XYZ file of C-alpha atoms in Angstrom:
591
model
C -22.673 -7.067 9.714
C -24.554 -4.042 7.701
C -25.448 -5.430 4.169
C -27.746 -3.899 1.336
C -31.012 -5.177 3.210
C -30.282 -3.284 5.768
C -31.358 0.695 6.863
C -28.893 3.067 7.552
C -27.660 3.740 11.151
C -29.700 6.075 13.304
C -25.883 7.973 13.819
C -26.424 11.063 12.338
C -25.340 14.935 13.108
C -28.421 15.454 15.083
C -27.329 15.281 19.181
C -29.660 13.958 21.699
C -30.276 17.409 22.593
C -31.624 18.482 19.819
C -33.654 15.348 19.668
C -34.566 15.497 23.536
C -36.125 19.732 22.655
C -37.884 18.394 19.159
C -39.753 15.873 21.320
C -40.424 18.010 24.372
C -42.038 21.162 21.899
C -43.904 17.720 20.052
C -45.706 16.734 23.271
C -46.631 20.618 24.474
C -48.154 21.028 21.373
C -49.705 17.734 21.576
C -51.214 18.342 24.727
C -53.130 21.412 23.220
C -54.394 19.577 20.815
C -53.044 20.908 18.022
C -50.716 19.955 14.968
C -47.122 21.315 15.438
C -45.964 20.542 11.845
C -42.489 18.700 10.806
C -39.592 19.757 13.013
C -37.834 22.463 11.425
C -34.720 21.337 12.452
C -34.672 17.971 11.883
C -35.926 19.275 8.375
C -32.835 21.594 7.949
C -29.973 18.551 9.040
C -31.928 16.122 6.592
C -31.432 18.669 4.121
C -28.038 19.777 5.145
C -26.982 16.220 4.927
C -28.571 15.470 1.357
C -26.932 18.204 0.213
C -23.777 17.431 1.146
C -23.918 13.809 0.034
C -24.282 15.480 -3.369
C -20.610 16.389 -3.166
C -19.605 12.712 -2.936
C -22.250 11.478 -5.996
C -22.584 14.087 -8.147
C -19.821 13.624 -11.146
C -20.887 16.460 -12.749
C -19.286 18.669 -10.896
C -16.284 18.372 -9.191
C -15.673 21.165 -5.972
C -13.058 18.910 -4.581
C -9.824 20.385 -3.784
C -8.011 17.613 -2.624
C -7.391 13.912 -3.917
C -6.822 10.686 -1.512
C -5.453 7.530 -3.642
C -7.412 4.704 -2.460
C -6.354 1.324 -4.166
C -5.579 3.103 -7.310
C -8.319 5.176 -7.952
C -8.351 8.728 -6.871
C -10.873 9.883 -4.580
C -11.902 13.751 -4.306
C -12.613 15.175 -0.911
C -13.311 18.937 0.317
C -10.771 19.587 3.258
C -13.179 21.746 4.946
C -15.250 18.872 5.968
C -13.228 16.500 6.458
C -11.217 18.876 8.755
C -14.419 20.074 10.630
C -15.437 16.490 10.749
C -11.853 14.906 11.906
C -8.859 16.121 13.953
C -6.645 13.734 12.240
C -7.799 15.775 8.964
C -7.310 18.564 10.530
C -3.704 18.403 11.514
C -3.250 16.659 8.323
C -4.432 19.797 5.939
C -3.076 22.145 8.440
C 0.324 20.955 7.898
C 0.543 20.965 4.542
C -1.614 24.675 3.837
C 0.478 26.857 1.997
C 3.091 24.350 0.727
C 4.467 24.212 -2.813
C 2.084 21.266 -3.556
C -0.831 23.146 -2.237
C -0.153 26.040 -4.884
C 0.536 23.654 -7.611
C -3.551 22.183 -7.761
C -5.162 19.619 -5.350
C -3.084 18.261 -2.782
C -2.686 14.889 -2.961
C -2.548 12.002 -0.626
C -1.749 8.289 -0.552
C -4.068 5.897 1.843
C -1.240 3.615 2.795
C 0.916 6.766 3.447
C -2.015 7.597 5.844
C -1.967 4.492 7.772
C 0.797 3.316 9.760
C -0.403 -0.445 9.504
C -2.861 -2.698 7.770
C -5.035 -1.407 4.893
C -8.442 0.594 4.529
C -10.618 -0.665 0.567
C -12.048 1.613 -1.768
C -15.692 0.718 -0.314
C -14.839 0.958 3.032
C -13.256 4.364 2.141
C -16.499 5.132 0.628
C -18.438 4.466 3.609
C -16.723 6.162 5.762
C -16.117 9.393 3.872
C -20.441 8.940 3.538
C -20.548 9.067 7.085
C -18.027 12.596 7.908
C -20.418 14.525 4.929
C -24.119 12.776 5.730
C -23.733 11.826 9.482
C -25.715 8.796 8.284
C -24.385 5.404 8.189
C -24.612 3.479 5.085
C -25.435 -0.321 4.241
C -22.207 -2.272 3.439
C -21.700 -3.154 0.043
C -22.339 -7.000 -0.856
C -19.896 -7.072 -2.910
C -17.172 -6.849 -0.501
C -18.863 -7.698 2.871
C -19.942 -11.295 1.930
C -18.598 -14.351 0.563
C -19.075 -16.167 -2.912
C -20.449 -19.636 -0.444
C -24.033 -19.509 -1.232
C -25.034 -21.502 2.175
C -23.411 -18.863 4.396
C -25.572 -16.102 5.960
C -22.417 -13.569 6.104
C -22.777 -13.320 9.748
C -19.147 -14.153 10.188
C -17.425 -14.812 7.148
C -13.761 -13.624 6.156
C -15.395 -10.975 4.069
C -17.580 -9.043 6.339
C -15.334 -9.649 9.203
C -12.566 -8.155 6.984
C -14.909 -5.124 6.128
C -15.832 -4.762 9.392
C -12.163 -4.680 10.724
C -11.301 -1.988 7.662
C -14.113 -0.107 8.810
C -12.985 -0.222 12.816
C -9.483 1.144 11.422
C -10.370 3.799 9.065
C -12.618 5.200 12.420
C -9.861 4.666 15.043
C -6.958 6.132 12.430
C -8.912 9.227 11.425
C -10.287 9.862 14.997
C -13.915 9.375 14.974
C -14.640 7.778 18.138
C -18.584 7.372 18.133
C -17.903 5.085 14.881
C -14.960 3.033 16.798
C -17.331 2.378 19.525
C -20.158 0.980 16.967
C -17.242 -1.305 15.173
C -16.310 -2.360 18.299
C -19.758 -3.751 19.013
C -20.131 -5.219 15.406
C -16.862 -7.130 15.510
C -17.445 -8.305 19.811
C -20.442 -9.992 18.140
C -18.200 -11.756 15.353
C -15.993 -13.005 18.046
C -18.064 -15.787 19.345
C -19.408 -16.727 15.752
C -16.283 -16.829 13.602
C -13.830 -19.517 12.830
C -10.829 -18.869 15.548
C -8.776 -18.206 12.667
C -10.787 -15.277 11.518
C -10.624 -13.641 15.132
C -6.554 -13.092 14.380
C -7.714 -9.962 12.059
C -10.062 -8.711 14.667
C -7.517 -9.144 17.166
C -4.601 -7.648 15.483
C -6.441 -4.220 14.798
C -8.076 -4.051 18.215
C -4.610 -4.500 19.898
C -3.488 -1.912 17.017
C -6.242 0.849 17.989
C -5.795 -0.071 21.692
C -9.517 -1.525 22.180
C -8.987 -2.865 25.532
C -12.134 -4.667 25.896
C -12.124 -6.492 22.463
C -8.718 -7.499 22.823
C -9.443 -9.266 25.740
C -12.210 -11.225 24.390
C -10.247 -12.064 21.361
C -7.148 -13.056 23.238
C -9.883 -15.333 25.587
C -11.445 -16.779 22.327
C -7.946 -17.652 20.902
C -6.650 -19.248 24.058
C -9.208 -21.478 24.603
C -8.956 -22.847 21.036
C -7.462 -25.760 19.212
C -5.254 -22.845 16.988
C -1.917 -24.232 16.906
C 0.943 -22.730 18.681
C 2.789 -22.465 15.722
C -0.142 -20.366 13.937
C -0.426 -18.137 17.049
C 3.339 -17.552 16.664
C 3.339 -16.734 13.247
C 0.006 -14.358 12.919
C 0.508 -12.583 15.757
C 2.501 -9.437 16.614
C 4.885 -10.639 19.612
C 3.168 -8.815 22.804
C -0.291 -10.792 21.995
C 0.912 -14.140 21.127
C 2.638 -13.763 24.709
C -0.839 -12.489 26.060
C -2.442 -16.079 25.153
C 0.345 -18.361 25.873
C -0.468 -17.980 29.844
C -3.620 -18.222 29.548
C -3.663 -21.461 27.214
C -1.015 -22.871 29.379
C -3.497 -22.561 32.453
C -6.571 -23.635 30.372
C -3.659 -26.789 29.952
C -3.626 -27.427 33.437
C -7.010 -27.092 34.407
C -7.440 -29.842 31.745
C -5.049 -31.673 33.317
C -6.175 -31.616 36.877
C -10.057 -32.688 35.798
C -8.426 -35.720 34.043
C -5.578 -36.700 36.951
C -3.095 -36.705 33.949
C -0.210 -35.265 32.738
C 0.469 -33.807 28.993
C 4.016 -35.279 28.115
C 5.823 -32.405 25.927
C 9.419 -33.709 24.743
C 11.290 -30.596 24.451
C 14.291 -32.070 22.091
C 11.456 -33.556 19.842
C 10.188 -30.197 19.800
C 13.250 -28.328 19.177
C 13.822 -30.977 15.929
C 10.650 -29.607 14.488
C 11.408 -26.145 15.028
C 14.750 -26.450 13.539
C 12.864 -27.958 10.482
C 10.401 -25.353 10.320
C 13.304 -22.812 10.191
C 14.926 -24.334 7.342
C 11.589 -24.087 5.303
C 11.247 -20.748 6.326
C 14.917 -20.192 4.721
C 13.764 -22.119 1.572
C 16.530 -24.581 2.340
C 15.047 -27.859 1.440
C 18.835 -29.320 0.974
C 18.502 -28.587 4.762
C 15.246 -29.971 5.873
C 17.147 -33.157 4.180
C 19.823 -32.878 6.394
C 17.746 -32.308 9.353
C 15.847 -35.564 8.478
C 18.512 -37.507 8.192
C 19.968 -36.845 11.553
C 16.827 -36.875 13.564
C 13.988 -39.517 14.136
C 11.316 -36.823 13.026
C 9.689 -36.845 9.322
C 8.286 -34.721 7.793
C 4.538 -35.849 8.888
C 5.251 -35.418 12.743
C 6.527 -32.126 11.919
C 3.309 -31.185 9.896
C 6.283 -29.897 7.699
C 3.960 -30.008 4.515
C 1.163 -27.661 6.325
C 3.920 -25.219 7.445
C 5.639 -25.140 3.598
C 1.903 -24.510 2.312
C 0.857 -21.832 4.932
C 4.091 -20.017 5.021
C 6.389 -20.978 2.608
C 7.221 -20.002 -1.456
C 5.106 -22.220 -3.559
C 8.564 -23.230 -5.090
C 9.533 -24.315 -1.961
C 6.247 -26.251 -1.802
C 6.813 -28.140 -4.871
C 10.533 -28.543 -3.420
C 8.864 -30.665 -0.424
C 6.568 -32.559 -2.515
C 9.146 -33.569 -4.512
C 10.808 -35.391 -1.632
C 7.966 -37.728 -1.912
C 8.422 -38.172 1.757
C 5.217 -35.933 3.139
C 1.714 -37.583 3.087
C -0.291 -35.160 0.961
C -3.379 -35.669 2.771
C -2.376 -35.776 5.694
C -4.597 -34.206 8.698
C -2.568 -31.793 12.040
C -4.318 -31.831 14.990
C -7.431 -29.462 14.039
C -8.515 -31.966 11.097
C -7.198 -29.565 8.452
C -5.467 -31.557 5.243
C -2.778 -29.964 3.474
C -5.310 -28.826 0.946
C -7.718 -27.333 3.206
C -4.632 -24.753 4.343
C -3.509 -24.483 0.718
C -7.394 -23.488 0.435
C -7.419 -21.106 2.846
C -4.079 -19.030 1.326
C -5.720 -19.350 -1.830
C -2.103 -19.358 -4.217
C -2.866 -21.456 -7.400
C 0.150 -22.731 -8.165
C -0.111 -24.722 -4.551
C -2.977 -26.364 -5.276
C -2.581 -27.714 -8.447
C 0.782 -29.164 -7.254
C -1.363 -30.747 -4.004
C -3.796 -32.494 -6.421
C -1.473 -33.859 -9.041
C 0.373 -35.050 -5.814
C -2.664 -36.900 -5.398
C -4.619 -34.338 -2.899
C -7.804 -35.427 -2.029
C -10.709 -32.195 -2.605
C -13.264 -34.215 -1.204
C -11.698 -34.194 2.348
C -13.397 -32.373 4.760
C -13.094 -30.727 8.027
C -14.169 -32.093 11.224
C -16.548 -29.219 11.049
C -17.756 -30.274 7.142
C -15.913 -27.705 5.295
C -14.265 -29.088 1.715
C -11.449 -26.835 0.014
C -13.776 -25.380 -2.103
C -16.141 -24.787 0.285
C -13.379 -23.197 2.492
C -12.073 -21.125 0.021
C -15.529 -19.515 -1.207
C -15.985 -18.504 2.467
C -12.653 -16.715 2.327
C -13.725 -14.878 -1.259
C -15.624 -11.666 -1.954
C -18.373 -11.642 -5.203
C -15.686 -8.630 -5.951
C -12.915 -10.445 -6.065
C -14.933 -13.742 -7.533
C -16.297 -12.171 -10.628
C -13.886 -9.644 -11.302
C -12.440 -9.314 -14.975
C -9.036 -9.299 -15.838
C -7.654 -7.401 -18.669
C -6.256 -8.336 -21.350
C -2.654 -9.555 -20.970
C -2.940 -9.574 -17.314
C -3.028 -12.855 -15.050
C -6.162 -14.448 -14.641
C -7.959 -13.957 -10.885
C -6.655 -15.838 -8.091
C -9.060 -16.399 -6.031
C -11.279 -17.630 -8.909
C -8.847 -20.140 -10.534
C -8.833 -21.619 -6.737
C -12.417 -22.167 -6.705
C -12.774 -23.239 -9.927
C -9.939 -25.873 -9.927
C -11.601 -27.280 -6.498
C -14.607 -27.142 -8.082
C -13.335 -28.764 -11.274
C -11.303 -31.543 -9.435
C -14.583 -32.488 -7.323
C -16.572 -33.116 -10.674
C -13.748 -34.787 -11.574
C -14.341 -38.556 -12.302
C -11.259 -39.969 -11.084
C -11.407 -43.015 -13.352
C -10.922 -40.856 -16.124
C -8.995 -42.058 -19.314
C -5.032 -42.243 -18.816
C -3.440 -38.883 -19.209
C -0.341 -39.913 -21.144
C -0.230 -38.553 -24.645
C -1.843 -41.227 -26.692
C -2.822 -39.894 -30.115
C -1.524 -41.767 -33.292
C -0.271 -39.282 -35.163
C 3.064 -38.730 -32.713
C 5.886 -40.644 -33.884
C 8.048 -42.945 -31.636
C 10.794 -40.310 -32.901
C 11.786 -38.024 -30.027
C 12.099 -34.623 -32.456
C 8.221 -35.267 -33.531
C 7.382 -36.172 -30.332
C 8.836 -32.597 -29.447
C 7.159 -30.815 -32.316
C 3.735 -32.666 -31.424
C 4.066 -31.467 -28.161
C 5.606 -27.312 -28.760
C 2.527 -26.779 -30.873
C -0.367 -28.261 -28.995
C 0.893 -26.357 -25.650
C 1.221 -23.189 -28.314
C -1.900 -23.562 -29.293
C -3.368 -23.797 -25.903
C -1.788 -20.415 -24.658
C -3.419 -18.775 -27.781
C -6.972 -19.935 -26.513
C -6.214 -19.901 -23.074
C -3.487 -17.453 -21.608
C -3.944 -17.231 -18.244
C -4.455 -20.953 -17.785
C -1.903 -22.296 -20.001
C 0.611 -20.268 -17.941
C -0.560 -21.645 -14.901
C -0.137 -24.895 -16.390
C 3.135 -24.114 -17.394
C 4.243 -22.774 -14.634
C 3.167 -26.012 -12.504
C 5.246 -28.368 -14.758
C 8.327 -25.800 -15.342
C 7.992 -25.575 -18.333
C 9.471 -22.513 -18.222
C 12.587 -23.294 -16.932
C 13.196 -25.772 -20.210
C 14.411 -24.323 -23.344
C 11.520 -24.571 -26.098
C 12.790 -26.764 -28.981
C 12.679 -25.433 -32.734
C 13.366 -28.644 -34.293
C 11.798 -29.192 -37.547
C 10.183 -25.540 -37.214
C 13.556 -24.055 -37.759
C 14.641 -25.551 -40.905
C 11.046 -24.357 -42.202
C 12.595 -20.564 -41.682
C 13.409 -18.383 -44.624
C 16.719 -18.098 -42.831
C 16.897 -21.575 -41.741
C 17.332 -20.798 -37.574
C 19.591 -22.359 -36.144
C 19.183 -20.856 -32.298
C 18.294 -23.957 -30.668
C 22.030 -25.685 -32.419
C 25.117 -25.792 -30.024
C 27.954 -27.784 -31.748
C 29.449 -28.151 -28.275
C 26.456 -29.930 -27.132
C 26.873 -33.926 -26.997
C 23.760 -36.007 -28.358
C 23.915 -37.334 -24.598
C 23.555 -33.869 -22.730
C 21.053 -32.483 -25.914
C 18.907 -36.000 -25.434
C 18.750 -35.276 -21.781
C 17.740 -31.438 -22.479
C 15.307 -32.476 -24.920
C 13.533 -35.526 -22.435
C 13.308 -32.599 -19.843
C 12.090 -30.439 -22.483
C 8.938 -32.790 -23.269
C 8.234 -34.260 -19.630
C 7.650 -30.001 -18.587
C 5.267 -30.326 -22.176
C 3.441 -33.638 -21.237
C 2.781 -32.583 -17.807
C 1.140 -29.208 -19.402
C -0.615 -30.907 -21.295
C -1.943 -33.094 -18.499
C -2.993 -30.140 -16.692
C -5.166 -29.295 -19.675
C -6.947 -32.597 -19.982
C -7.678 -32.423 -16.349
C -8.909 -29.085 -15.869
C -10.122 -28.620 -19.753
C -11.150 -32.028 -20.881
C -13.769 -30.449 -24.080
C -11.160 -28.169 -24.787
C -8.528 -30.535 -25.133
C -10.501 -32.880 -27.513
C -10.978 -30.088 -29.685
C -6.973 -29.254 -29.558
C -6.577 -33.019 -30.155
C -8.962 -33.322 -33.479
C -7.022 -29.983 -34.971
C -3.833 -31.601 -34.461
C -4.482 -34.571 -35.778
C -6.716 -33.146 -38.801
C -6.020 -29.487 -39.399
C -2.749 -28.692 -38.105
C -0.511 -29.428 -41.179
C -2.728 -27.334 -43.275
C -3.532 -24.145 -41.165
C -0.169 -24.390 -39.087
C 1.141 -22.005 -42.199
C -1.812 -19.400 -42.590
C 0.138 -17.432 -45.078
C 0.951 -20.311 -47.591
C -0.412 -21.063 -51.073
C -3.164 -19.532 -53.346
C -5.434 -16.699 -52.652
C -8.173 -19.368 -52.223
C -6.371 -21.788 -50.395
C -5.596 -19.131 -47.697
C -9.108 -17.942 -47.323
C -9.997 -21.658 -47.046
C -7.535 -21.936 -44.077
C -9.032 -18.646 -42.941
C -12.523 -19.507 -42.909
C -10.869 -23.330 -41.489
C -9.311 -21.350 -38.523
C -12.751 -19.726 -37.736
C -14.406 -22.667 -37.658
C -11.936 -24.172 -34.999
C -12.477 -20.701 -32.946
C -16.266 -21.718 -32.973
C -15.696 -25.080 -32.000
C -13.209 -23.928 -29.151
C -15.670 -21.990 -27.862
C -18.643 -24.192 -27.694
C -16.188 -26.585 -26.137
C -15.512 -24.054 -23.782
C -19.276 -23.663 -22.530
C -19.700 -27.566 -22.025
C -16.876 -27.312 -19.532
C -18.155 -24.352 -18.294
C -21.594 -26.272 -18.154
C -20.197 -28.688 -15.787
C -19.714 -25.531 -13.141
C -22.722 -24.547 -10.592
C -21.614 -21.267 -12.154
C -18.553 -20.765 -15.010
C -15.874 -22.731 -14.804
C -11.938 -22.453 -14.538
C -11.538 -20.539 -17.823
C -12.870 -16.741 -17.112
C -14.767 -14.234 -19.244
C -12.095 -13.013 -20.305
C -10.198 -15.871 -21.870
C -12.754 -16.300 -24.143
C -12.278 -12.692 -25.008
C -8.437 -12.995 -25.367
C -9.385 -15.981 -27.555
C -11.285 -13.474 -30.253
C -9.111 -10.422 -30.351
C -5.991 -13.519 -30.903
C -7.845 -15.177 -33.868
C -8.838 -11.792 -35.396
C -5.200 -9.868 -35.161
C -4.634 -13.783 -36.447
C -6.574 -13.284 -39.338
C -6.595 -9.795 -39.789
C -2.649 -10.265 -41.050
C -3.384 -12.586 -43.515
């Protein structure tokens, strides 16, 4: 794969004839001895071509007169060369000349209303587009054609296959075949490198763009793996899964011949797992139950844990788990754990519920790969260090890494997690209290994470108890107060109520553990007196002011020291801590 080390491609507008007669006038006048000067037309296209790039760099000025939305930003083209350059363009801007949007400004287009499958990036947009103007083929961006896993050399990884397979599209789609042929080369030499699972996105396109030759090696590659049947199913568009199953089954009995032995398959046993994995698949755990129940298979034999995590709703997930009937580390048949597939779908939510299940991150593949380690292979430096705005949800595929990474540092013999600080009451209503502000004080720090957090314990689906709060109203609220309620059906809200809050709070010790023992000091120390910012004197509020700066500060360097405990940051991103400082100052700024 291309990457910023390396030169451009020698595919350029120049044709081999022009090249062949540049060479042939280069040796005459050789052969006379004297010196025939730069050729003038090799000149001109090197000029014609850095001229034209210009269009595509220069901000300045804009001569665009058409717009294609690529993954939400708009990017300006010039229809005349993309329609000299492209018949797809061509037919494309042909269709649509002298149409009402045509006389209303630039005509714009959508990229996934361009493509009748699959996806083409921003970058790989980029490049190509750099290719119809220039003729010249540009280095792949490392941002998006390597991973974040600084012991790979990106000669196969998710990311520049990915880019690679983007790149293969955007040529076969838009009808430049001297670029399909060069991606086809690029991603034949991927084949016998990459992880088998990786070939499924270089198969599915070349089957897509009709690439005979690398669908055949693909197919090969797959068949002869350990890939589950079940993943073949699943991944695969129907036609190719029924292109491997031959040849596996033949691959089977060639097996079977060297070794005089026969592979036992019990089709009923079989059938029971199918039937479970269809239930999952139809989030109908009451099912999967059932299906238990009248069957000798569990849930292990059917690797019904790895199918929930690969395919399933993480609710559905945390359904299973709840069974407590599914070993959580256990290993299928290629030595993957249930964490090393969460890894490799990379949904939060999944695997925080696998390691407070007791998920081991230290597992690895028969091939040496951790979670973490699988996950960073499947992540882009784009992706890894992007920043998330304000109010928006935190970066996935960081928050993976960096919970791996934080449950690996992890020492395991780490003090209890209960709640255990002296200041909560044996009283359920100030156990409540206790418990409504800490977990409010974490989401003012820590957004992103605390709704995570939340969202792994349920919180959310608990009603959030005013209690003595209420009565501390001017108008004395009384919202959380239903007269029909009996004190057995409110206790029983209420114990739900503070389990969800315990079990966030758990999640923040784990992940958090500086952080928390600052939240723990200001509750025990400060809370009483800066709960209520806009009570008492003028002095004793710019005492709680200058208080509630203080405990910013602290936050923050508590913040670094579990960030400190990262190769690089750690689970809380840049910008929580920037959330944290516009929070405290609209905090203070109201005062």
């Amino acid at each position: 794969m291309a990457n910023s080390g390396e030169p451009s491609s020698s595919l350029s507008f120049t044709s081999s004839s022009h090249l062949s007669n540049g060479s042939a006038n280069h040796n005459m006048c050789s052969s006379h001895g004297s010196d025939p000067g730069p050729n003038l037309e090799v000149i001109s296209l090197s000029k014609l071509s850095s001229c034209l790039e210009q269009l595509l760099v220069d901000s300045d000025v804009d001569f665009s007169d058409a717009e294609i939305l690529v993954e939400g930003t708009a990017v300006g083209v010039h229809r005349c060369i993309l329609a000299s350059r492209s018949k797809f363009f061509h037919e494309l801007f042909k269709r649509d000349k002298g149409s009402s949007s045509e006389k209303e400004g630039k005509l714009k287009y959508c990229m996934s209303d361009l493509l009748p499958y699959g996806k083409v990036g921003y970058e790989a947009f980029q490049i190509f587009l750099g290719y119809l103007y220039t003729g010249k083929l540009k280095p792949s961006p490392m941002e998006v054609s390597t991973c974040v896993d600084n012991s790979c050399v990106h000669d196969a990884c998710r990311p520049a296959i990915n880019f690679a397979v983007e790149l293969l599209y955007a040529s076969s789609i838009f009808q430049i075949p001297e670029l399909v042929s060069l991606f086809q080369r690029r991603l034949l030499n991927f084949v016998g490198k990459a992880l088998v699972e990786d070939v499924i996105p270089i198969l599915t396109v070349a089957f897509h763009c009709q690439l005979s030759q690398l669908v055949a090696q693909c197919v090969d590659r797959v068949a002869r793996s350990d890939l589950d049947n079940i993943s073949i199913e699943k991944e695969l568009p129907l036609e190719l899964a029924g292109k491997v199953k031959p040849i596996r089954r033949n691959c089977l009995q060639d097996v079977e011949n060297e070794n005089n032995a026969s592979v036992v398959d019990d089709p009923v046993h079989q059938k029971r797992i199918t039937r479970i994995h269809k239930a999952l698949d139809s989030d109908d755990v009451e099912l999967v139950k059932l299906l238990l129940t009248e069957s000798d298979v569990t849930l292990d034999e059917a690797n019904a844990l790895h199918y929930a995590v690969a395919y399933c709703d993480p609710k559905v997930v945390s359904e299973v788990l709840s069974l407590g009937l599914a070993d959580v580390n256990l290993r299928n048949s290629r030595g993957y754990t249930v964490l090393h597939i969460a890894a490799m779908r990379k949904e939060p939510s999944i695997i925080v519920s696998l390691l407070t299940k007791g998920a081991c991150a230290s597992d690895l593949t028969f091939d040496g790969q951790s979670a973490v380690s699988i996950c960073r292979r499947l992540t882009r430096p784009k992706d890894y260090h992007a920043k998330t705005e304000q109010g928006k949800e935190t970066n996935k595929d960081r928050i993976c890494i960096d919970v791996l990474e934080r449950e690996m540092r992890r020492n395991p013999m780490a003090g209890d997690p209960s709640m255990s600080s002296h200041t909560m009451a044996d009283d359920l209503h100030m156990k409540l209290l206790y418990l409504e502000n800490r977990v409010a004080f974490a989401r003012l720090f820590f957004p992103s994470e605390a709704k995570l957090a939340m969202d792994i314990a349920h919180a959310q689906t608990t009603s959030e108890f005013a209690g003595l709060t209420a009565s501390k109203g001017s108008n004395g609220n009384l919202r959380e107060v239903d007269l029909n309620e009996t004190p057995l059906v409110q206790n029983k809200r209420l114990l739900s109520r503070m389990e969800a809050l315990m079990k966030t709070v758990e999640m923040g010790r784990r992940y958090f553990p500086h952080c928390s023992e600052v939240l723990d000091k200001f509750m025990e120390d400060d809370l009483p007196d800066l709960f209520y910012l806009e009570k008492g004197t003028h002095e004793e509020q710019r005492i709680k002011r200058a208080r509630f700066m203080e405990l910013k500060d602290d936050v923050q360097k508590a913040f670094n020291k579990d960030k400190a405990e990262f190769t690089r940051t750690g689970i809380a991103s840049s910008s929580s801590s920037s959330t944290l400082r516009e929070s405290v100052h609209n905090k203070v700024r109201k005062l």
